[in-house]
Short mmCIF file of C-alpha atoms in Angstrom, two decimals:
data_model
loop_
_atom_site.label_atom_id
_atom_site.label_comp_id
_atom_site.label_asym_id
_atom_site.label_seq_id
_atom_site.Cartn_x
_atom_site.Cartn_y
_atom_site.Cartn_z
CA UNK A 1 -24.64 14.23 6.80
CA UNK A 2 -21.16 13.47 8.14
CA UNK A 3 -18.18 15.55 7.11
CA UNK A 4 -14.83 14.17 6.12
CA UNK A 5 -11.44 15.74 5.49
CA UNK A 6 -11.65 18.48 2.80
CA UNK A 7 -10.67 17.37 -0.69
CA UNK A 8 -9.61 19.73 -3.46
CA UNK A 9 -10.96 18.05 -6.59
CA UNK A 10 -8.71 18.35 -9.67
CA UNK A 11 -9.02 16.69 -13.16
CA UNK A 12 -6.87 15.80 -16.27
CA UNK A 13 -7.35 14.27 -19.74
CA UNK A 14 -10.09 11.77 -20.55
CA UNK A 15 -9.14 8.11 -20.85
CA UNK A 16 -11.63 5.95 -22.74
CA UNK A 17 -12.01 2.68 -20.85
CA UNK A 18 -14.57 0.10 -21.93
CA UNK A 19 -16.30 -1.99 -19.25
CA UNK A 20 -15.31 -5.65 -19.17
CA UNK A 21 -17.80 -7.94 -20.85
CA UNK A 22 -18.88 -10.26 -18.07
CA UNK A 23 -22.42 -11.49 -17.59
CA UNK A 24 -22.32 -10.93 -13.84
CA UNK A 25 -21.01 -7.36 -14.11
CA UNK A 26 -22.96 -4.17 -13.60
CA UNK A 27 -21.76 -0.62 -13.36
CA UNK A 28 -21.26 1.46 -10.24
CA UNK A 29 -21.31 5.24 -10.62
CA UNK A 30 -19.21 7.92 -8.94
CA UNK A 31 -20.35 11.50 -9.63
CA UNK A 32 -19.82 14.84 -7.96
CA UNK A 33 -19.23 18.56 -8.26
CA UNK A 34 -17.38 21.43 -6.66
CA UNK A 35 -19.20 24.53 -5.46
CA UNK A 36 -16.50 27.18 -5.69
CA UNK A 37 -13.95 26.30 -8.41
CA UNK A 38 -13.38 24.47 -11.69
CA UNK A 39 -11.80 21.02 -11.81
CA UNK A 40 -8.18 20.66 -12.93
CA UNK A 41 -7.23 17.05 -12.26
CA UNK A 42 -9.02 14.08 -10.70
CA UNK A 43 -8.58 10.32 -11.12
CA UNK A 44 -10.24 7.23 -9.75
CA UNK A 45 -8.65 3.79 -9.35
CA UNK A 46 -10.18 0.51 -8.27
CA UNK A 47 -9.13 -3.05 -7.38
CA UNK A 48 -11.16 -6.16 -8.07
CA UNK A 49 -11.14 -9.95 -8.45
CA UNK A 50 -7.49 -10.71 -7.74
CA UNK A 51 -6.13 -7.92 -9.92
CA UNK A 52 -2.96 -6.61 -8.30
CA UNK A 53 -2.62 -3.58 -10.58
CA UNK A 54 -5.35 -0.94 -10.19
CA UNK A 55 -7.39 0.13 -13.17
CA UNK A 56 -7.43 3.92 -13.54
CA UNK A 57 -9.45 6.50 -15.42
CA UNK A 58 -9.37 10.31 -15.56
CA UNK A 59 -11.83 12.89 -16.92
CA UNK A 60 -11.64 16.04 -19.03
CA UNK A 61 -10.74 19.33 -17.36
CA UNK A 62 -12.62 22.60 -17.36
CA UNK A 63 -15.74 21.53 -15.50
CA UNK A 64 -17.09 21.79 -11.98
CA UNK A 65 -18.44 18.21 -12.04
CA UNK A 66 -17.22 14.67 -12.74
CA UNK A 67 -18.63 11.27 -13.67
CA UNK A 68 -17.02 7.82 -13.43
CA UNK A 69 -18.56 4.49 -14.43
CA UNK A 70 -16.83 1.46 -12.88
CA UNK A 71 -17.50 -2.16 -13.93
CA UNK A 72 -18.28 -4.20 -10.80
CA UNK A 73 -18.84 -7.93 -10.46
CA UNK A 74 -22.20 -8.51 -8.79
CA UNK A 75 -21.88 -9.60 -5.18
CA UNK A 76 -18.22 -8.54 -4.89
CA UNK A 77 -17.68 -5.09 -3.36
CA UNK A 78 -14.55 -3.33 -4.59
CA UNK A 79 -12.29 -0.64 -3.19
CA UNK A 80 -12.02 2.64 -5.06
CA UNK A 81 -9.56 5.48 -4.60
CA UNK A 82 -10.46 9.03 -5.61
CA UNK A 83 -7.50 11.39 -5.79
CA UNK A 84 -6.68 14.93 -6.82
CA UNK A 85 -3.05 16.03 -7.16
CA UNK A 86 -1.42 16.98 -3.87
CA UNK A 87 -4.64 16.58 -1.85
CA UNK A 88 -6.09 14.25 0.73
CA UNK A 89 -7.46 11.19 -1.13
CA UNK A 90 -10.88 9.62 -0.61
CA UNK A 91 -11.09 5.85 -0.11
CA UNK A 92 -14.27 3.86 -0.29
CA UNK A 93 -16.17 0.68 -1.02
CA UNK A 94 -18.75 0.37 -3.76
CA UNK A 95 -20.98 -2.45 -5.05
CA UNK A 96 -22.65 -3.22 -8.36
CA UNK A 97 -25.61 -0.89 -8.83
CA UNK A 98 -24.39 1.68 -6.29
CA UNK A 99 -24.32 5.34 -7.19
CA UNK A 100 -22.35 7.75 -4.99
CA UNK A 101 -22.50 11.54 -5.22
CA UNK A 102 -19.74 13.78 -3.87
CA UNK A 103 -20.31 17.48 -3.22
CA UNK A 104 -17.39 19.64 -2.22
CA UNK A 105 -18.21 22.55 0.04
CA UNK A 106 -15.73 25.19 1.16
CA UNK A 107 -14.55 23.20 4.17
CA UNK A 108 -15.80 19.64 3.68
CA UNK A 109 -16.88 16.93 1.29
CA UNK A 110 -20.33 15.35 1.52
CA UNK A 111 -20.94 11.79 0.27
CA UNK A 112 -24.50 10.68 -0.48
CA UNK A 113 -26.19 7.89 -2.41
CA UNK A 114 -26.60 4.15 -2.20
CA UNK A 115 -23.64 2.65 -0.38
CA UNK A 116 -22.37 6.00 0.93
CA UNK A 117 -22.29 4.79 4.54
CA UNK A 118 -19.30 2.52 3.92
CA UNK A 119 -17.28 5.26 2.22
CA UNK A 120 -18.04 7.74 5.00
CA UNK A 121 -16.97 5.20 7.63
CA UNK A 122 -13.68 4.43 5.86
CA UNK A 123 -12.72 8.09 5.69
CA UNK A 124 -13.89 8.86 9.22
CA UNK A 125 -11.82 6.02 10.65
CA UNK A 126 -8.76 7.00 8.62
CA UNK A 127 -9.03 10.59 9.86
CA UNK A 128 -9.38 9.51 13.50
CA UNK A 129 -6.45 7.08 13.21
CA UNK A 130 -4.23 9.77 11.66
CA UNK A 131 -5.15 12.08 14.54
CA UNK A 132 -3.58 9.77 17.14
CA UNK A 133 0.02 10.81 17.71
CA UNK A 134 2.84 8.74 19.26
CA UNK A 135 4.59 9.81 22.46
CA UNK A 136 7.92 8.55 21.13
CA UNK A 137 9.60 6.42 18.48
CA UNK A 138 10.56 3.46 20.67
CA UNK A 139 8.83 0.09 20.29
CA UNK A 140 6.62 0.54 23.37
CA UNK A 141 5.36 3.99 22.34
CA UNK A 142 4.58 2.84 18.81
CA UNK A 143 2.91 -0.30 20.15
CA UNK A 144 0.51 1.93 22.10
CA UNK A 145 -0.11 4.12 19.04
CA UNK A 146 -1.02 1.25 16.73
CA UNK A 147 -3.10 -0.45 19.44
CA UNK A 148 -5.14 2.75 19.85
CA UNK A 149 -5.63 3.01 16.08
CA UNK A 150 -7.02 -0.55 16.03
CA UNK A 151 -9.36 0.26 18.94
CA UNK A 152 -10.65 3.39 17.19
CA UNK A 153 -11.55 1.40 14.08
CA UNK A 154 -13.31 -1.26 16.17
CA UNK A 155 -15.30 1.34 18.11
CA UNK A 156 -16.50 3.32 15.09
CA UNK A 157 -17.43 0.19 13.17
CA UNK A 158 -19.40 -1.23 16.11
CA UNK A 159 -21.29 2.06 16.52
CA UNK A 160 -22.31 1.98 12.86
CA UNK A 161 -22.77 -1.75 12.37
CA UNK A 162 -26.49 -1.48 11.60
CA UNK A 163 -25.94 0.96 8.71
CA UNK A 164 -24.09 -1.50 6.41
CA UNK A 165 -24.53 -5.12 5.37
CA UNK A 166 -22.46 -7.91 6.90
CA UNK A 167 -20.19 -8.45 3.89
CA UNK A 168 -19.23 -4.78 3.67
CA UNK A 169 -18.77 -4.67 7.46
CA UNK A 170 -16.25 -7.53 7.30
CA UNK A 171 -14.36 -5.82 4.49
CA UNK A 172 -14.25 -2.52 6.36
CA UNK A 173 -13.06 -4.31 9.47
CA UNK A 174 -10.25 -6.02 7.54
CA UNK A 175 -9.24 -2.83 5.73
CA UNK A 176 -9.31 -0.29 8.56
CA UNK A 177 -7.60 -2.49 11.16
CA UNK A 178 -4.96 -4.11 8.97
CA UNK A 179 -2.80 -1.02 8.42
CA UNK A 180 -2.04 -0.43 12.12
CA UNK A 181 -2.02 -4.20 12.76
CA UNK A 182 0.75 -4.65 10.17
CA UNK A 183 2.82 -1.90 11.75
CA UNK A 184 2.10 -3.22 15.25
CA UNK A 185 3.30 -6.71 14.29
CA UNK A 186 6.46 -5.22 12.81
CA UNK A 187 7.37 -3.64 16.17
CA UNK A 188 9.02 -6.93 17.12
CA UNK A 189 11.97 -5.87 14.95
CA UNK A 190 12.37 -2.58 16.86
CA UNK A 191 13.01 -4.22 20.24
CA UNK A 192 16.51 -3.25 21.44
CA UNK A 193 18.82 -5.85 22.97
CA UNK A 194 19.75 -5.51 26.63
CA UNK A 195 23.12 -6.63 28.02
CA UNK A 196 21.42 -9.04 30.45
CA UNK A 197 19.34 -10.97 27.89
CA UNK A 198 19.39 -12.06 24.26
CA UNK A 199 17.54 -10.07 21.64
CA UNK A 200 15.50 -13.13 20.67
CA UNK A 201 14.15 -13.57 24.20
CA UNK A 202 13.13 -9.93 24.44
CA UNK A 203 11.46 -10.02 21.03
CA UNK A 204 9.43 -13.11 21.86
CA UNK A 205 8.42 -11.69 25.24
CA UNK A 206 7.37 -8.34 23.74
CA UNK A 207 5.38 -10.07 21.02
CA UNK A 208 3.48 -12.36 23.40
CA UNK A 209 2.92 -9.77 26.13
CA UNK A 210 2.28 -6.54 24.21
CA UNK A 211 1.68 -7.21 20.51
CA UNK A 212 -0.38 -10.39 20.28
CA UNK A 213 -3.15 -9.35 22.75
CA UNK A 214 -3.64 -6.06 20.87
CA UNK A 215 -4.01 -7.59 17.40
CA UNK A 216 -7.54 -7.62 15.96
CA UNK A 217 -9.51 -10.81 15.43
CA UNK A 218 -10.54 -10.59 11.77
CA UNK A 219 -12.25 -13.36 9.84
CA UNK A 220 -10.07 -14.71 7.04
CA UNK A 221 -12.12 -15.64 3.98
CA UNK A 222 -12.34 -15.06 0.23
CA UNK A 223 -14.06 -11.72 0.81
CA UNK A 224 -11.72 -10.18 3.37
CA UNK A 225 -8.58 -11.11 1.41
CA UNK A 226 -9.73 -8.80 -1.39
CA UNK A 227 -8.29 -6.08 0.87
CA UNK A 228 -4.60 -5.74 0.00
CA UNK A 229 -4.00 -4.20 3.42
CA UNK A 230 -5.37 -7.33 5.06
CA UNK A 231 -3.30 -9.62 2.83
CA UNK A 232 -0.12 -7.76 3.72
CA UNK A 233 -0.99 -7.98 7.41
CA UNK A 234 -1.45 -11.75 7.19
CA UNK A 235 1.91 -12.10 5.41
CA UNK A 236 3.67 -9.92 7.97
CA UNK A 237 2.17 -11.96 10.80
CA UNK A 238 3.17 -15.21 9.06
CA UNK A 239 6.77 -14.00 8.95
CA UNK A 240 6.71 -13.07 12.64
CA UNK A 241 4.95 -16.29 13.68
CA UNK A 242 7.62 -18.26 11.83
CA UNK A 243 10.30 -16.33 13.72
CA UNK A 244 8.60 -16.88 17.10
CA UNK A 245 8.42 -20.63 16.49
CA UNK A 246 11.87 -21.19 14.97
CA UNK A 247 13.84 -18.24 16.44
CA UNK A 248 15.45 -17.26 13.16
CA UNK A 249 14.36 -14.86 10.43
CA UNK A 250 12.53 -16.28 7.44
CA UNK A 251 13.30 -16.16 3.73
CA UNK A 252 10.96 -16.38 0.74
CA UNK A 253 10.71 -20.16 0.91
CA UNK A 254 9.99 -20.13 4.65
CA UNK A 255 7.13 -17.63 4.38
CA UNK A 256 5.78 -19.41 1.31
CA UNK A 257 5.76 -22.77 3.12
CA UNK A 258 4.26 -21.27 6.27
CA UNK A 259 1.34 -19.75 4.34
CA UNK A 260 0.88 -22.95 2.38
CA UNK A 261 0.60 -24.95 5.61
CA UNK A 262 -1.73 -22.59 7.47
CA UNK A 263 -4.22 -21.54 4.78
CA UNK A 264 -6.27 -23.32 2.11
CA UNK A 265 -8.22 -22.75 -1.11
CA UNK A 266 -8.50 -19.33 -2.71
CA UNK A 267 -7.37 -17.60 0.47
CA UNK A 268 -4.11 -19.54 0.28
CA UNK A 269 -3.78 -18.72 -3.44
CA UNK A 270 -4.26 -14.98 -2.82
CA UNK A 271 -1.71 -14.90 0.00
CA UNK A 272 0.88 -16.96 -1.87
CA UNK A 273 0.47 -14.85 -4.99
CA UNK A 274 1.09 -11.68 -3.00
CA UNK A 275 4.16 -13.31 -1.39
CA UNK A 276 5.62 -14.16 -4.78
CA UNK A 277 4.84 -10.78 -6.33
CA UNK A 278 6.49 -9.01 -3.40
CA UNK A 279 9.46 -11.33 -3.89
CA UNK A 280 9.78 -10.20 -7.50
CA UNK A 281 9.46 -6.58 -6.42
CA UNK A 282 12.19 -6.99 -3.80
CA UNK A 283 14.49 -8.85 -6.20
CA UNK A 284 14.65 -12.08 -4.20
CA UNK A 285 17.16 -14.81 -5.03
CA UNK A 286 16.16 -16.09 -8.52
CA UNK A 287 16.60 -19.80 -7.76
CA UNK A 288 14.59 -19.62 -4.54
CA UNK A 289 11.86 -17.54 -6.16
CA UNK A 290 11.63 -19.84 -9.18
CA UNK A 291 11.20 -22.95 -7.02
CA UNK A 292 8.27 -21.35 -5.20
CA UNK A 293 6.69 -20.05 -8.40
CA UNK A 294 6.79 -23.46 -10.09
CA UNK A 295 5.15 -25.05 -7.06
CA UNK A 296 2.49 -22.31 -6.98
CA UNK A 297 1.58 -22.71 -10.63
CA UNK A 298 1.06 -26.44 -10.02
CA UNK A 299 -1.27 -26.04 -7.00
CA UNK A 300 -3.13 -22.73 -7.47
CA UNK A 301 -6.85 -22.88 -8.26
CA UNK A 302 -7.64 -19.15 -8.38
CA UNK A 303 -7.25 -18.30 -12.08
CA UNK A 304 -6.78 -14.53 -11.62
CA UNK A 305 -3.98 -14.97 -9.06
CA UNK A 306 -2.39 -17.75 -11.08
CA UNK A 307 -2.33 -15.64 -14.24
CA UNK A 308 -0.82 -12.68 -12.39
CA UNK A 309 2.07 -14.81 -11.09
CA UNK A 310 2.52 -16.55 -14.45
CA UNK A 311 2.87 -13.20 -16.23
CA UNK A 312 5.66 -12.16 -13.90
CA UNK A 313 7.36 -15.54 -14.13
CA UNK A 314 7.29 -15.44 -17.92
CA UNK A 315 8.81 -12.00 -18.09
CA UNK A 316 12.55 -12.08 -18.79
CA UNK A 317 14.42 -10.18 -16.12
CA UNK A 318 17.30 -8.09 -17.40
CA UNK A 319 19.43 -5.23 -16.18
CA UNK A 320 18.83 -4.12 -12.61
CA UNK A 321 18.78 -6.83 -9.97
CA UNK A 322 18.99 -6.96 -6.22
CA UNK A 323 22.56 -6.62 -4.98
CA UNK A 324 23.81 -4.70 -8.03
CA UNK A 325 25.36 -1.27 -7.51
CA UNK A 326 22.75 1.45 -7.96
CA UNK A 327 23.62 3.69 -10.94
CA UNK A 328 25.04 6.97 -9.68
CA UNK A 329 23.74 10.40 -10.64
CA UNK A 330 24.35 14.13 -10.16
CA UNK A 331 21.08 16.08 -10.36
CA UNK A 332 20.12 19.61 -9.31
CA UNK A 333 17.76 20.18 -6.40
CA UNK A 334 15.26 23.03 -6.13
CA UNK A 335 18.04 25.52 -5.37
CA UNK A 336 20.27 24.31 -8.22
CA UNK A 337 22.70 22.47 -5.94
CA UNK A 338 23.92 19.15 -7.37
CA UNK A 339 22.98 16.04 -5.40
CA UNK A 340 24.66 12.67 -5.94
CA UNK A 341 23.58 9.20 -4.85
CA UNK A 342 26.83 8.39 -2.93
CA UNK A 343 26.09 11.13 -0.40
CA UNK A 344 23.28 8.93 0.96
CA UNK A 345 25.56 5.98 1.86
CA UNK A 346 24.59 4.57 5.24
CA UNK A 347 20.90 5.36 4.68
CA UNK A 348 18.12 3.55 2.86
CA UNK A 349 16.95 5.59 -0.14
CA UNK A 350 13.54 5.49 -1.79
CA UNK A 351 13.92 6.78 -5.36
CA UNK A 352 10.61 8.03 -6.75
CA UNK A 353 10.53 8.78 -10.49
CA UNK A 354 7.52 10.81 -11.66
CA UNK A 355 6.26 13.25 -14.24
CA UNK A 356 3.72 16.04 -13.95
CA UNK A 357 0.78 13.75 -14.74
CA UNK A 358 1.55 11.07 -12.14
CA UNK A 359 2.00 12.78 -8.80
CA UNK A 360 1.70 10.44 -5.80
CA UNK A 361 1.82 12.70 -2.75
CA UNK A 362 -0.69 11.70 -0.06
CA UNK A 363 0.53 8.12 0.28
CA UNK A 364 4.21 9.15 0.23
CA UNK A 365 3.62 11.75 2.94
CA UNK A 366 1.99 9.10 5.13
CA UNK A 367 4.77 6.62 4.30
CA UNK A 368 7.55 9.05 5.22
CA UNK A 369 6.05 9.50 8.70
CA UNK A 370 6.91 5.84 9.39
CA UNK A 371 10.67 6.47 9.18
CA UNK A 372 13.32 8.67 10.75
CA UNK A 373 15.13 11.08 8.41
CA UNK A 374 18.48 9.89 9.73
CA UNK A 375 17.70 6.36 8.53
CA UNK A 376 15.69 6.80 5.31
CA UNK A 377 15.80 9.44 2.57
CA UNK A 378 13.00 10.05 0.08
CA UNK A 379 14.40 11.31 -3.23
CA UNK A 380 11.84 12.46 -5.81
CA UNK A 381 13.19 12.72 -9.38
CA UNK A 382 10.92 14.74 -11.66
CA UNK A 383 10.81 14.41 -15.43
CA UNK A 384 10.47 17.90 -16.98
CA UNK A 385 9.29 19.70 -13.84
CA UNK A 386 9.30 19.50 -10.05
CA UNK A 387 6.07 18.99 -8.13
CA UNK A 388 5.02 20.64 -4.89
CA UNK A 389 3.88 18.66 -1.88
CA UNK A 390 6.13 15.60 -2.24
CA UNK A 391 8.01 14.61 0.93
CA UNK A 392 11.80 14.53 0.94
CA UNK A 393 14.29 15.86 -1.59
CA UNK A 394 13.26 17.12 -5.04
CA UNK A 395 15.59 16.59 -8.01
CA UNK A 396 15.06 17.43 -11.67
CA UNK A 397 16.00 15.54 -14.84
CA UNK A 398 17.18 17.55 -17.83
CA UNK A 399 17.97 16.44 -21.39
CA UNK A 400 21.59 15.74 -20.48
CA UNK A 401 20.70 13.47 -17.55
CA UNK A 402 17.80 11.46 -18.97
CA UNK A 403 20.10 8.48 -19.53
CA UNK A 404 19.40 7.77 -15.87
CA UNK A 405 15.92 6.63 -16.86
CA UNK A 406 17.31 3.80 -18.99
CA UNK A 407 19.92 2.92 -16.35
CA UNK A 408 17.13 2.46 -13.81
CA UNK A 409 14.81 0.87 -16.42
CA UNK A 410 12.11 3.48 -15.88
CA UNK A 411 9.44 2.89 -18.53
CA UNK A 412 6.40 4.23 -16.72
CA UNK A 413 5.46 6.72 -14.02
CA UNK A 414 5.40 6.63 -11.12
CA UNK A 415 8.26 4.15 -10.59
CA UNK A 416 10.09 3.34 -7.38
CA UNK A 417 13.52 1.90 -6.55
CA UNK A 418 14.77 1.08 -3.03
CA UNK A 419 18.55 1.48 -2.54
CA UNK A 420 20.13 -0.14 0.50
CA UNK A 421 22.49 1.44 3.01
CA UNK A 422 25.43 0.01 1.07
CA UNK A 423 24.45 1.82 -2.14
CA UNK A 424 23.22 -1.37 -3.80
CA UNK A 425 19.78 -2.10 -5.23
CA UNK A 426 17.50 -3.62 -2.60
CA UNK A 427 14.18 -3.63 -4.50
CA UNK A 428 13.84 -3.11 -8.24
CA UNK A 429 10.09 -2.69 -8.68
CA UNK A 430 8.43 -2.21 -5.29
CA UNK A 431 4.64 -1.79 -5.39
CA UNK A 432 3.12 1.58 -6.13
CA UNK A 433 1.88 2.88 -2.73
CA UNK A 434 -1.46 3.66 -4.35
CA UNK A 435 -2.11 -0.08 -4.71
CA UNK A 436 -2.20 -0.78 -0.97
CA UNK A 437 -1.77 2.58 0.78
CA UNK A 438 1.99 2.07 1.02
CA UNK A 439 1.90 -1.06 3.20
CA UNK A 440 4.07 -3.31 1.01
CA UNK A 441 6.54 -0.54 0.21
CA UNK A 442 6.88 0.28 3.92
CA UNK A 443 7.63 -3.38 4.65
CA UNK A 444 10.37 -3.45 1.97
CA UNK A 445 11.99 -0.32 3.43
CA UNK A 446 11.88 -1.85 6.92
CA UNK A 447 13.60 -4.97 5.53
CA UNK A 448 16.29 -2.82 3.90
CA UNK A 449 16.93 -1.11 7.25
CA UNK A 450 17.61 -4.50 8.84
CA UNK A 451 20.35 -5.38 6.34
#
């Protein structure tokens, strides 16, 4: 039995969630136990059938075991995410009728049951990729890092190809390679300009010589685009391909039109929907966004994607918007020293609002490693109490300062706001990093750095 990174399993209050009533749905079961301690908090999330917001359930505390029942559409594997507060999460794939059993030992976590091979492979590959360290922060060093991470995924998958079915193999391939492939593609924006050549020439040369040959060849179909990581990779590559062809950076309309021209059917609908939803999250120009949304609603055939975009389009946008001055604040840090937003001018700031029941640590720690502290600051603002293990600065809201929540329109936790180097709002509702392992949020921060 293969071992994966140790996971401290913790649990909170029980949420009663009824399975969806669909003829083609069956349940998948996640169960497990710890061998040396009681559970305190544990949650599981899953993504399925074009839903961009993960469903989540938790279980009651005070036990050494857990049980989750997940509704799964037959023939459509879904991604699940098992997380305990402040610990290494477990990712996996599960199908209708599967039953996975997790047993925590003192130094490892064992996964057994029908379909366990895919979950073990996902976690093994993630651990191996995280173990590869860059030799520097320049474009060439990072290009080598991400290329090696792609090769590791390809090697492990090929060695274990006979242990999983073809559909799951394609999904694992798309998921495990897309994270480093997205970051690799984005290295085009880190190429420095030399006095003897234009930046555009060096970017194009670096892309064709070093980036393009290292990118994975992944089949694009209705199954593989259920991986949000893969969707974000395809969108990132569309933006870069547009730039390579036209030699100027794209806007929402340009990326939308590029995807529309190069993809078809439900794959096109999934990619365009993600483009538009990211546009809303980043606070794109209303007129430009509205033109694209109206066109999408007239051509989309995938009902789940169409409904997701329509819901956002129908929602009246008030208050915070891209380009508006970010509301200032003065909040105490862990030592009691007051911290104000203006002191971060010249840096991109990720504001993370949370309470004690919604701690997102693992993904934020991984996300912070993508950026230099001199360029990006992570500011975690806790409601009622501070949490351990979050990267960056910790600030605390008290009764006198809770007006900040309404100023930033925080109506749920966790919530994120990206503030640009000029102190103005860059993204009003960027995606929760749990939804795609931080890929979309990382892309938004990179865009803010370029402004």
